[in-house]
Short mmCIF file of C-alpha atoms and ligand atoms in Angstrom, two decimals:
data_model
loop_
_atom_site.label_atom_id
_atom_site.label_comp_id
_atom_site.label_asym_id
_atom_site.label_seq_id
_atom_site.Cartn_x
_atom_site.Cartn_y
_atom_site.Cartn_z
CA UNK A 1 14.02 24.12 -2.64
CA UNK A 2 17.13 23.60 -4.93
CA UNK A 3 16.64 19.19 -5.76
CA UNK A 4 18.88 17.37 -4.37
CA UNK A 5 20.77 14.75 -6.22
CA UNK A 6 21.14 11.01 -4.92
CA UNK A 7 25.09 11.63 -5.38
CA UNK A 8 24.84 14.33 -3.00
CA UNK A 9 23.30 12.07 -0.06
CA UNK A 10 26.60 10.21 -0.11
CA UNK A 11 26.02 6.86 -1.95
CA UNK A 12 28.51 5.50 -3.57
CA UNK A 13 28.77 4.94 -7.44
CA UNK A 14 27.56 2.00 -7.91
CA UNK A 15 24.81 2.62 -6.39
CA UNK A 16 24.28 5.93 -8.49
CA UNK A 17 24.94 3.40 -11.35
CA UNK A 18 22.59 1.58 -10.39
CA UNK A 19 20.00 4.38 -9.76
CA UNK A 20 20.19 6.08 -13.38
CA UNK A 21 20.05 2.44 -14.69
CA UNK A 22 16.32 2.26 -12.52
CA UNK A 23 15.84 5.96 -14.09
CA UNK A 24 15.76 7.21 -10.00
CA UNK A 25 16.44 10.82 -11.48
CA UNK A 26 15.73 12.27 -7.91
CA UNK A 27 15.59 10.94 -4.53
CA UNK A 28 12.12 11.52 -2.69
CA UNK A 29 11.25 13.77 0.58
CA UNK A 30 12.27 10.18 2.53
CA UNK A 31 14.89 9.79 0.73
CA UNK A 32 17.16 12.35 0.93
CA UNK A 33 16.00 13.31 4.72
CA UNK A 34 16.96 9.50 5.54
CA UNK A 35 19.73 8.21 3.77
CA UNK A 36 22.50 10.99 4.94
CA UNK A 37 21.70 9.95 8.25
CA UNK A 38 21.81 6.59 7.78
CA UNK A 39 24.88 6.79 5.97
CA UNK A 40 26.02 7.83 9.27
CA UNK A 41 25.18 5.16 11.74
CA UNK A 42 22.15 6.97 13.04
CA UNK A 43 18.82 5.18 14.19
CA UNK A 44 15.67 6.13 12.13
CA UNK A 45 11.99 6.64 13.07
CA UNK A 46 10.07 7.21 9.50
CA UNK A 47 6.50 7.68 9.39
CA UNK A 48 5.92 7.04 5.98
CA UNK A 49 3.69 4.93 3.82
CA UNK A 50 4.16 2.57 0.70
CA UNK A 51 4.51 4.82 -2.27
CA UNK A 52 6.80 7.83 -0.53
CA UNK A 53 10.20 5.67 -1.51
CA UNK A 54 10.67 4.30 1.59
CA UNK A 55 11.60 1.23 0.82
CA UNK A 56 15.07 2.83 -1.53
CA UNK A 57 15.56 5.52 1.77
CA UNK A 58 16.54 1.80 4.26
CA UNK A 59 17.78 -0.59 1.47
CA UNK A 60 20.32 1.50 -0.09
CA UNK A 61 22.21 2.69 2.82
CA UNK A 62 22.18 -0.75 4.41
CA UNK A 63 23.47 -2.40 1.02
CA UNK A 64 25.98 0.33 1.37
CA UNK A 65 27.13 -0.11 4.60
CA UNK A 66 26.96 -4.05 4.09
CA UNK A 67 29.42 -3.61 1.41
CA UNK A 68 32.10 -1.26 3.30
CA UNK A 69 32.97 -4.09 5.02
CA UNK A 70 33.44 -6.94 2.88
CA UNK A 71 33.11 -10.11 4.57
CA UNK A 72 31.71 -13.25 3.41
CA UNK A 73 28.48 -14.46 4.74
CA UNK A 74 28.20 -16.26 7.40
CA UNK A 75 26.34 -19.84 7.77
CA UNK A 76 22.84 -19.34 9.70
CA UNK A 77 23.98 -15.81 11.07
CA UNK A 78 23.21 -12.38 9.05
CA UNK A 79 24.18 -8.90 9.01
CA UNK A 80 20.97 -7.16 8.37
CA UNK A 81 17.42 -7.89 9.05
CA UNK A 82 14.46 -6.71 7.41
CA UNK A 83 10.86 -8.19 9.00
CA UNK A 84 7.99 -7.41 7.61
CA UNK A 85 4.36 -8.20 8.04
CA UNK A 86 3.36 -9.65 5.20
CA UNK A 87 5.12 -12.61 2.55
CA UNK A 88 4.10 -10.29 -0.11
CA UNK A 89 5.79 -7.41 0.98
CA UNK A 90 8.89 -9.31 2.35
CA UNK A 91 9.28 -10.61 -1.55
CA UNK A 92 8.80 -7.29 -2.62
CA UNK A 93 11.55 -6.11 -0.16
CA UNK A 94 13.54 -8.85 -1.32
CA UNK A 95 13.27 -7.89 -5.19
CA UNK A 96 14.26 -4.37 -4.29
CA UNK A 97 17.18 -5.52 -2.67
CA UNK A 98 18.24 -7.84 -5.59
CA UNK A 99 17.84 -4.44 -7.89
CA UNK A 100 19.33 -2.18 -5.55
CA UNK A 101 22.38 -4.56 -4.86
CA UNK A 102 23.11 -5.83 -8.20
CA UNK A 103 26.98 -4.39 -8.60
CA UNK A 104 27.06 -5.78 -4.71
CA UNK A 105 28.82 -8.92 -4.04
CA UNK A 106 25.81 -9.69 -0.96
CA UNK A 107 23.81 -12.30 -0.57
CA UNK A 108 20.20 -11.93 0.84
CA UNK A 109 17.01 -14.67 0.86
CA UNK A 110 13.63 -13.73 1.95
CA UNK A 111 11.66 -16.33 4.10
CA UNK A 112 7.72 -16.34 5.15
CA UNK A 113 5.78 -18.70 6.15
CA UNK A 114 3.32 -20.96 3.98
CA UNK A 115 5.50 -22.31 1.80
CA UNK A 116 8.12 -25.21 2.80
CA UNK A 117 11.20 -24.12 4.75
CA UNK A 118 13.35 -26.15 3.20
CA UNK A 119 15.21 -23.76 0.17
CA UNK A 120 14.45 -21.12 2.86
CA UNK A 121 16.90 -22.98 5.10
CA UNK A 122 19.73 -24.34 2.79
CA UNK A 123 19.98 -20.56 1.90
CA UNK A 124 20.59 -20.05 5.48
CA UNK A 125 23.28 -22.52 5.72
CA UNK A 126 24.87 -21.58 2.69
CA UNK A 127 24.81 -18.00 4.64
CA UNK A 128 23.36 -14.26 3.22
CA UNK A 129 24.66 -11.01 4.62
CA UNK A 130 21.05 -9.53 4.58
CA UNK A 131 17.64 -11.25 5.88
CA UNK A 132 14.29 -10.11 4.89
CA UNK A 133 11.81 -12.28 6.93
CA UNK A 134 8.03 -11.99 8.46
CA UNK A 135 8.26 -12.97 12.09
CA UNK A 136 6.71 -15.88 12.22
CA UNK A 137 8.91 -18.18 9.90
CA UNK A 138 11.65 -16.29 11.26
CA UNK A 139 10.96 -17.23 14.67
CA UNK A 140 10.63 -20.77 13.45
CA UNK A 141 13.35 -21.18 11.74
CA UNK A 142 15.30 -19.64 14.37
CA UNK A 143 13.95 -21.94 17.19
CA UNK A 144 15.11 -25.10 14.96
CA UNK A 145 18.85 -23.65 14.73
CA UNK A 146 19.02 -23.30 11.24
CA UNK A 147 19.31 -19.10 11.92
CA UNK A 148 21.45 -16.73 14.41
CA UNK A 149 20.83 -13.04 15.24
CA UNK A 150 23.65 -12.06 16.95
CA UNK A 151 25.58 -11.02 13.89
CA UNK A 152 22.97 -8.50 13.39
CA UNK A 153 24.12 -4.72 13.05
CA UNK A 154 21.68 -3.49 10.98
CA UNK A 155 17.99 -4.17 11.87
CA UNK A 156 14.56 -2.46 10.11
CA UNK A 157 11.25 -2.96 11.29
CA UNK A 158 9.06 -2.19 8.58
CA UNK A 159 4.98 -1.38 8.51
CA UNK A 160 5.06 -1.55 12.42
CA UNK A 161 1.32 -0.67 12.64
CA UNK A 162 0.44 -3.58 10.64
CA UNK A 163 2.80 -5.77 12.41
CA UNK A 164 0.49 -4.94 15.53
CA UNK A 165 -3.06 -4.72 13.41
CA UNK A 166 -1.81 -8.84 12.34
CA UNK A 167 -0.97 -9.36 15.76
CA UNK A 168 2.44 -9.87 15.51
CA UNK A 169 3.72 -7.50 18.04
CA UNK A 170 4.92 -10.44 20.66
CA UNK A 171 7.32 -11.78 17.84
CA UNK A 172 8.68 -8.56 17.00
CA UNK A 173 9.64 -7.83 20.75
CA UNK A 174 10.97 -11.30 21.18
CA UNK A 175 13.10 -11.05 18.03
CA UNK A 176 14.10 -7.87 18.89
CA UNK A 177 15.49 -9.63 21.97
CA UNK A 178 17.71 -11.38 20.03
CA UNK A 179 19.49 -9.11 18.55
CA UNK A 180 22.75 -7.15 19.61
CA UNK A 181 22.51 -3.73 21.40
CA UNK A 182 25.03 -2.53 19.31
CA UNK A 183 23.25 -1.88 16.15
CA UNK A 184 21.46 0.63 13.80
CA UNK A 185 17.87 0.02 13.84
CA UNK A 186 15.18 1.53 12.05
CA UNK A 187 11.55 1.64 12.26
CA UNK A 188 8.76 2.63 9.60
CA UNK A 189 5.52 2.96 10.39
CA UNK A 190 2.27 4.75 8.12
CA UNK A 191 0.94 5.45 11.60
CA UNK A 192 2.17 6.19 15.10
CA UNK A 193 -0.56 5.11 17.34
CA UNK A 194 0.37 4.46 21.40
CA UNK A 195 1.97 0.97 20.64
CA UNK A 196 3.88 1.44 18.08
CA UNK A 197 5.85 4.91 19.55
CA UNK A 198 6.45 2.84 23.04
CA UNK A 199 7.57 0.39 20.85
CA UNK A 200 10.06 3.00 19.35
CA UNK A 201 11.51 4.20 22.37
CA UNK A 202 12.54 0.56 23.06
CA UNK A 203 13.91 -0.27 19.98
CA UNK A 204 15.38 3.01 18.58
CA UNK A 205 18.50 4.97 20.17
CA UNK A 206 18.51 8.92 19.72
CA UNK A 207 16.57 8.26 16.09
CA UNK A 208 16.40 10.85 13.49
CA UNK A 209 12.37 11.25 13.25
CA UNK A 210 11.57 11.41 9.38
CA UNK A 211 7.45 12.35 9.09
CA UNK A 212 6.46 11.82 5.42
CA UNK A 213 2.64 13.23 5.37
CA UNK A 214 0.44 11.28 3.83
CA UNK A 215 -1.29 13.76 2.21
CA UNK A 216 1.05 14.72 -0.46
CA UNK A 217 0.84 11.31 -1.64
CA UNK A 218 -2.97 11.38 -1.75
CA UNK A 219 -5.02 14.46 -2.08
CA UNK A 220 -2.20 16.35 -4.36
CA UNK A 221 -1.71 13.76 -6.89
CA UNK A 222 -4.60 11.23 -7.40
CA UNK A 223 -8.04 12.32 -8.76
CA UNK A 224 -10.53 11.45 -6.22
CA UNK A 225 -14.38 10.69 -6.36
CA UNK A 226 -17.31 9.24 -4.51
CA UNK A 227 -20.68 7.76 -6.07
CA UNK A 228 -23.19 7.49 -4.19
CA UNK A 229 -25.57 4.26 -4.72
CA UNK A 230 -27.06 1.82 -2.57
CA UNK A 231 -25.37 -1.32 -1.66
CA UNK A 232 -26.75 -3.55 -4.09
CA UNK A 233 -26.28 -1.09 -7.20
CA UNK A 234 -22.32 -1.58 -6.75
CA UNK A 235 -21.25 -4.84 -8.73
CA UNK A 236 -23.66 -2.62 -11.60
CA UNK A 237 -21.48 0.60 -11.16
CA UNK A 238 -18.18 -1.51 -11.45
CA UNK A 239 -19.07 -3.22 -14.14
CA UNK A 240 -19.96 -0.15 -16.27
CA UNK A 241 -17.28 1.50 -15.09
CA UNK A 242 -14.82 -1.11 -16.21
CA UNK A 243 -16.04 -0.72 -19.61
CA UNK A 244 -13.60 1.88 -20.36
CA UNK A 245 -10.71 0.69 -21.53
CA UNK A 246 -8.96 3.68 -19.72
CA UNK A 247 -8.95 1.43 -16.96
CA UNK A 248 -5.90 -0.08 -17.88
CA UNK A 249 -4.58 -1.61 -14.46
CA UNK A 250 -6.94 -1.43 -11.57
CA UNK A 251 -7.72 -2.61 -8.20
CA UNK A 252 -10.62 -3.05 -6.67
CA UNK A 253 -10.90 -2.89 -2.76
CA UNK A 254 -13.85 -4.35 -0.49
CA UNK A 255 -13.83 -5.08 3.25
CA UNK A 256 -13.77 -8.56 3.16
CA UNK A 257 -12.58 -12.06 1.64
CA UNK A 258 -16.05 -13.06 0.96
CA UNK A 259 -16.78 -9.87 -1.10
CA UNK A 260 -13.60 -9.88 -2.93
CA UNK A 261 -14.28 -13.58 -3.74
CA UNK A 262 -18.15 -12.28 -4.64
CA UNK A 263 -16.93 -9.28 -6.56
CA UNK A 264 -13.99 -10.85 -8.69
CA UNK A 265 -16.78 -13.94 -9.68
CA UNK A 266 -19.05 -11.53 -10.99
CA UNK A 267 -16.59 -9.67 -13.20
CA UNK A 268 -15.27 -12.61 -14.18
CA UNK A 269 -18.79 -13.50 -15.61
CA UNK A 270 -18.98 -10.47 -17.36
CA UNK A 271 -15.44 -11.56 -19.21
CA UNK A 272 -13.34 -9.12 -17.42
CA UNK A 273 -10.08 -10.44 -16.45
CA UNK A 274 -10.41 -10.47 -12.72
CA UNK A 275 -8.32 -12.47 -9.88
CA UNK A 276 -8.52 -11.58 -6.54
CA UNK A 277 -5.81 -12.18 -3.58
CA UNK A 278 -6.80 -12.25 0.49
CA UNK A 279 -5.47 -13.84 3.52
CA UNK A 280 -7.07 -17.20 2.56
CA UNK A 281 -5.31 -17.96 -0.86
CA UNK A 282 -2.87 -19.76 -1.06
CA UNK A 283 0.71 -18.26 -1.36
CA UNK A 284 1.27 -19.45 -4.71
CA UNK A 285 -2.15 -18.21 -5.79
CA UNK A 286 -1.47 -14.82 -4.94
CA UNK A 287 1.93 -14.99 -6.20
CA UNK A 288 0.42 -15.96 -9.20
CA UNK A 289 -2.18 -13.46 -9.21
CA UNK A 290 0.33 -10.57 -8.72
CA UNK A 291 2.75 -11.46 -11.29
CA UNK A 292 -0.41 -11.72 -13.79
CA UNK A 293 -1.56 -8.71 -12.78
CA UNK A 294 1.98 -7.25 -12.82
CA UNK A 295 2.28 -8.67 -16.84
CA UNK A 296 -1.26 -7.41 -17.64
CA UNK A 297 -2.59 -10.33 -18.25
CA UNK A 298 -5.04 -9.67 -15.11
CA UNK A 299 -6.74 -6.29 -15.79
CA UNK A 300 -8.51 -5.87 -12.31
CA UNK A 301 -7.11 -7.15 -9.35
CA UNK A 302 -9.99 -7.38 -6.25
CA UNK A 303 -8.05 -6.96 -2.50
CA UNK A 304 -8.70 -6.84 0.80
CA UNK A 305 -6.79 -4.29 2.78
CA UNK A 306 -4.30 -6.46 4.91
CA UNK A 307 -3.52 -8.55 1.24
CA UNK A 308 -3.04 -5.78 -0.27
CA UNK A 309 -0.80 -4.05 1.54
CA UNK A 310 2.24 -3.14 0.70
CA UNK A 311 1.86 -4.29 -2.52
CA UNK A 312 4.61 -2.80 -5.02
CA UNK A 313 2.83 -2.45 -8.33
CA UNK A 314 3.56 0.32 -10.98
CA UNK A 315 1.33 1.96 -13.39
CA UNK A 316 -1.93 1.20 -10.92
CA UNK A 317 -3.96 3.40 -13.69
CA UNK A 318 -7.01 3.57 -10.70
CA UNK A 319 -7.86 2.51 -7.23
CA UNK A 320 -11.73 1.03 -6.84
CA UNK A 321 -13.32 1.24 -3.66
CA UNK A 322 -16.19 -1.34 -3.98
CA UNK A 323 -16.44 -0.83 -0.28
CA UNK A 324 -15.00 2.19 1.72
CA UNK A 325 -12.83 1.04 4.54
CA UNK A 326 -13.73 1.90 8.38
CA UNK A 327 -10.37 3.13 9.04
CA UNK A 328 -9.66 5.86 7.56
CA UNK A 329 -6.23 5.16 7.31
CA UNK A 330 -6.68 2.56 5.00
CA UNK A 331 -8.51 4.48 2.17
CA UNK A 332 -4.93 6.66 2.08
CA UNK A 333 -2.93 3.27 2.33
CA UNK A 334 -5.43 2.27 -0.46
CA UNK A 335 -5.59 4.88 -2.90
CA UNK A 336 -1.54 5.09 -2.43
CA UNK A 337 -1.38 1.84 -5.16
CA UNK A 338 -1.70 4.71 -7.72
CA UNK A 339 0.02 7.88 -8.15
CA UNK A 340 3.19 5.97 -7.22
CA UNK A 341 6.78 7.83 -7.46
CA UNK A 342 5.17 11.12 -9.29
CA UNK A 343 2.28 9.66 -11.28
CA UNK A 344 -1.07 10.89 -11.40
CA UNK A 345 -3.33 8.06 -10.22
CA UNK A 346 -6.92 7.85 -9.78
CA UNK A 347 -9.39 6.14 -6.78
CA UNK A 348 -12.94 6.30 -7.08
CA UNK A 349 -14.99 5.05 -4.00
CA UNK A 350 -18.80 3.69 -3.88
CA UNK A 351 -20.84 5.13 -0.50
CA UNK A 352 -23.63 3.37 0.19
CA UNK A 353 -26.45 5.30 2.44
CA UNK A 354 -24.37 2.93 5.69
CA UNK A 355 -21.14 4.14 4.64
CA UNK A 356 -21.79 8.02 5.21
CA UNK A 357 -19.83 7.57 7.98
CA UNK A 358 -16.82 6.05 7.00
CA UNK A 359 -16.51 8.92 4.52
CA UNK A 360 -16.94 11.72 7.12
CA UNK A 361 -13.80 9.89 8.71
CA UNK A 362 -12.12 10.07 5.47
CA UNK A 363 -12.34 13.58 4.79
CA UNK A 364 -11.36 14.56 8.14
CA UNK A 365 -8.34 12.77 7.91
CA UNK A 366 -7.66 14.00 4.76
CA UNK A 367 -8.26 17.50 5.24
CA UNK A 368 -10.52 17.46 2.16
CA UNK A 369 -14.00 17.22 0.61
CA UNK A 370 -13.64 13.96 -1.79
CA UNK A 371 -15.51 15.13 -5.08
CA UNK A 372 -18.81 13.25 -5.88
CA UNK A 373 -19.67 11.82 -9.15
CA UNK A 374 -22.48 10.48 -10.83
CA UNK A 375 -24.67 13.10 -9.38
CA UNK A 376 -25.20 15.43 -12.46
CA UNK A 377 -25.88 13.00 -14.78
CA UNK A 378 -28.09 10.99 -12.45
CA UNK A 379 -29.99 13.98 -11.48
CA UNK A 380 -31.00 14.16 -14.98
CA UNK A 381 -32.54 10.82 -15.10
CA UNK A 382 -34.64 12.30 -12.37
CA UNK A 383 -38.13 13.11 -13.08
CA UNK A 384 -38.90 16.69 -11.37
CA UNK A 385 -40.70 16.98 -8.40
CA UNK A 386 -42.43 19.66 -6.78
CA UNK A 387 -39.87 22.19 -5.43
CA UNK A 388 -40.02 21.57 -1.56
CA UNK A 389 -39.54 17.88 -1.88
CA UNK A 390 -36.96 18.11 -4.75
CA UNK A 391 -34.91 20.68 -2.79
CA UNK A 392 -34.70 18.09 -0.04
CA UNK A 393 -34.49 15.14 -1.51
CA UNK A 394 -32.01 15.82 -4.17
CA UNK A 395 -29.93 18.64 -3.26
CA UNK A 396 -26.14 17.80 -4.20
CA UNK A 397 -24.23 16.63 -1.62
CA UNK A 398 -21.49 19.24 -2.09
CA UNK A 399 -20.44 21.69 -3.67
CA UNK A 400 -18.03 19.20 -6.47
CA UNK A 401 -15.28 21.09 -6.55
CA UNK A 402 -13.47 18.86 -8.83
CA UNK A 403 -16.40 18.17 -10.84
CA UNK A 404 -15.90 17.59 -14.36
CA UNK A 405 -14.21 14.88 -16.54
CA UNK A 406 -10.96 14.14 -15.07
CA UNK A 407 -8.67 13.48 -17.58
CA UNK A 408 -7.83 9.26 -16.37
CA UNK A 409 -11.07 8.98 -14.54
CA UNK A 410 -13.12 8.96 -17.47
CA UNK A 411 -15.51 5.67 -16.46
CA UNK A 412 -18.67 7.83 -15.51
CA UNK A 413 -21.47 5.44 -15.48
CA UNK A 414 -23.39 8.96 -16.78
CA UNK A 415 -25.66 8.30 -19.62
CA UNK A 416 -25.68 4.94 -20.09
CA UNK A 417 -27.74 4.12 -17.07
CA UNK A 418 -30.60 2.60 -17.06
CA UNK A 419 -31.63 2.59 -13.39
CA UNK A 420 -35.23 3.51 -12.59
CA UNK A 421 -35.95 6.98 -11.37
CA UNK A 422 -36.96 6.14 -8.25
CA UNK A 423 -33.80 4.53 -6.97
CA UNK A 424 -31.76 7.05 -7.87
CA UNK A 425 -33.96 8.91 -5.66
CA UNK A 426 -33.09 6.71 -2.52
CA UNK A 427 -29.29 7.48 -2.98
CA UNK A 428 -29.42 11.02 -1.70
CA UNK A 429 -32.11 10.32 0.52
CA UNK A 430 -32.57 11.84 4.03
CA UNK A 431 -31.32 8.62 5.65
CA UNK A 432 -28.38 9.69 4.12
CA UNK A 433 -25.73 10.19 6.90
P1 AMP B 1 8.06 2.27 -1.94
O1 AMP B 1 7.43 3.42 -1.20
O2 AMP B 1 9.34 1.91 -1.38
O3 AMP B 1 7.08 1.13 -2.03
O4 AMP B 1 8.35 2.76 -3.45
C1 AMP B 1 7.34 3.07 -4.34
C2 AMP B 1 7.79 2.99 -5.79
O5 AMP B 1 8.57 4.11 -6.13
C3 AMP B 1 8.62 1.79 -6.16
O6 AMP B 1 8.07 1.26 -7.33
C4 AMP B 1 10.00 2.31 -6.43
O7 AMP B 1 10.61 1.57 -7.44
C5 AMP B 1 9.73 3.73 -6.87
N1 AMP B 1 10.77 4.68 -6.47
C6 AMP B 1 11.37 4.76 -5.28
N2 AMP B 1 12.22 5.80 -5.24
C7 AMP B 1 12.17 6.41 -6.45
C8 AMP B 1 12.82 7.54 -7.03
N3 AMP B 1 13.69 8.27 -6.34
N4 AMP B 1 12.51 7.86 -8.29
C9 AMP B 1 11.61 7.13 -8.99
N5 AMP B 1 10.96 6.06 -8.50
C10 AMP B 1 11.23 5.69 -7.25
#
């Protein structure tokens, strides 16, 4: 397919100014299958995921249309709405809006909740023309009078499946309540389960359906590999793996707060800069945490899923998984930190004997074997046995397609370990899933 060119979806030049200034050469697959139809007033369903460019394909047309008609903004009542699940992502919303908009005379603020309401609210009064907001504050702040929806003609609902995983899906109804029939809406989900399309059909009139597949973000451009170790041989595995300096920006995923609190300690001990952000930090602290990590002043950043989602960071050199996730959704959501916009990214994933599972999930959804690692070189360290028991015990898993050093992964524990034989025999034993 001849590329399309961002003038050719039918933005207007300052926005194309503003694009070459960003260095936005191309638009991606949502991209130019969204914004055209935006452009014309049309409702949107996108199934797309952090990473694809989704959050260019609603901002720019809005900011667009915003700006056709110039009017000033209102006190309390604004034009477009944004919610989002998460503070983190409505601030990263917010900054692409501020980058997006900058030859715009528009006014936006982004509010969330856990931090005071008061700036949140003198921006209101002073009036914005777009909101970005997570529901809760929102609903707040609208219940105390200090915000109006019925200006509202332009109205995005974005990460809908998390906005029902956090529990949020009451608010988003009721907001939606308050907002005019007579508006574009838009709604961007990574997944489409029963909820979320009923959802849909309320919110969304005659949509244009845009289906980004997941998989071209994941399997085609990041360098994936499993190790396979026992539970209590992980913190060991990170830390060697860390040692490469390769590992320039990195985040390291486990299941829950305690672990990433556990896990980010440890490497901390072992003088690697390490900070990790969950549900119970503090805003500040993650805000803090991100913008370190964002400098480089924090090398490894340890996450839980719903913390980390979302999360805008470029130049994610690799994805950790200290602990494989038991939806297999969120390994793709995961690994989709790196390889953003077009660069080759890499996620490595410990599998402990329990996790077996979790990984068969994986694959299925991905449509592909994930290549293991670790199991040359640790078969080495193994002394032989006698051929029936060997053949048994430590077959390799697979068949490794993508075996061999990958040119980012580098970080193969390989011959520095100095684990006794015999649990290296355990990890590929028969209990093994
Ligand atoms: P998103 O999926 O909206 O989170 O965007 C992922 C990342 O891709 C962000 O860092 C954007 O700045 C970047 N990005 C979005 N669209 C483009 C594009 N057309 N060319 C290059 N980078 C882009």
């Amino acid at each position: 397919m001849t590329e399309l060119t961002f003038a050719q979806l039918g933005l207007d030049q300052r926005m194309l100014e503003t694009l070459e200034a960003e260095n936005y050469s191309i638009p991606t697959p949502i991209q130019y299958q969204a914004i055209p139809s935006l452009l014309k007033g049309r409702d949107l369903l996108g199934i797309a995921q952090t990473g694809t460019g989704k959050t260019a394909a609603f901002v720019l047309p809005i900011l667009q249309k915003l700006s056709e008609k110039p009017v000033k903004a209102a006190p309390r009542r604004p034009r477009a709405l944004i919610l989002a699940p998460t503070r983190e992502l409505a601030i990263q919303i917010g900054e692409s809006v501020k980058t997006y908009g900058r030859n715009l005379h528009l006014r936006h603020a982004v509010i969330f909740g856990g931090v005071g309401q008061s700036p949140q609210i003198q921006k209101m009064v002073r009036g914005v023309h777009l909101l970005v907001a997570t529901p809760g504050r929102l609903l707040d702040l609208i219940g105390q009078g200090h915000i109006e929806l019925d200006a509202i003609s332009f109205f995005v609902l974005d990460e809908a499946d998390r906005m029902l995983d956090m529990g949020f899906i009451h608010d988003v109804k009721k907001i939606a309540r308050l907002i005019p029939e007579k508006r574009q809406s838009l709604l961007f989900s990574a997944t489409m389960p029963r909820d979320i399309a009923r959802l849909a059909e309320n919110l969304l009139k005659n949509p244009e359906r845009v289906e980004i597949s997941p998989k071209i973000v994941t399997v085609d451009r990041i360098d994936q590999h499993v190790y396979f170790c026992e539970s209590g041989e992980k913190r060991d595995l990170l830390a060697e793996i860390l040692a490469d300096e390769n590992l320039r920006r990195v985040i390291v995923f486990t299941r829950t707060k305690h672990r990433a609190n556990r896990v980010a300690e440890f490497l901390s001990k072992r003088k690697i800069e390490t900070e990790a952000i969950h549900g119970n930090k503090s805003q500040g602290a993650r805000q803090r945490a991100l913008a370190n990590f964002r400098k480089g002043d924090t090398r490894v950043l340890v996450a839980t899923d719903i913390a980390a989602r979302g999360i805008d960071i470029d130049d994610v050199t690799h994805v950790i998984n200290f602990e494989l996730p038991n939806e297999p959704e969120s390994y793709v959501h995961r690994i989709g930190r790196t390889a953003r916009a077009g660069a080759q990214g890499v996620a490595l994933s410990f599998c402990a004997p329990d996790e077996r599972p979790y990984l068969r999930d994986i694959e299925k959804l991905i449509k592909s074997e994930i290549a293991s690692k670790g199991e040359r070189p640790l078969m080495e360290h193994i002394p032989q046995k006698p051929k029936n028991e060997q053949s048994q015990n430590n077959r390799p898993r697979r068949s490794n397609r993508k075996r061999g050093p990958s040119k980012a992964a580098g970080a193969a524990p390989q011959e520095k370990s100095s684990k006794p034989a015999r649990s290296r025999r355990r990890r590929r034993g028969p209990k093994a899933a």
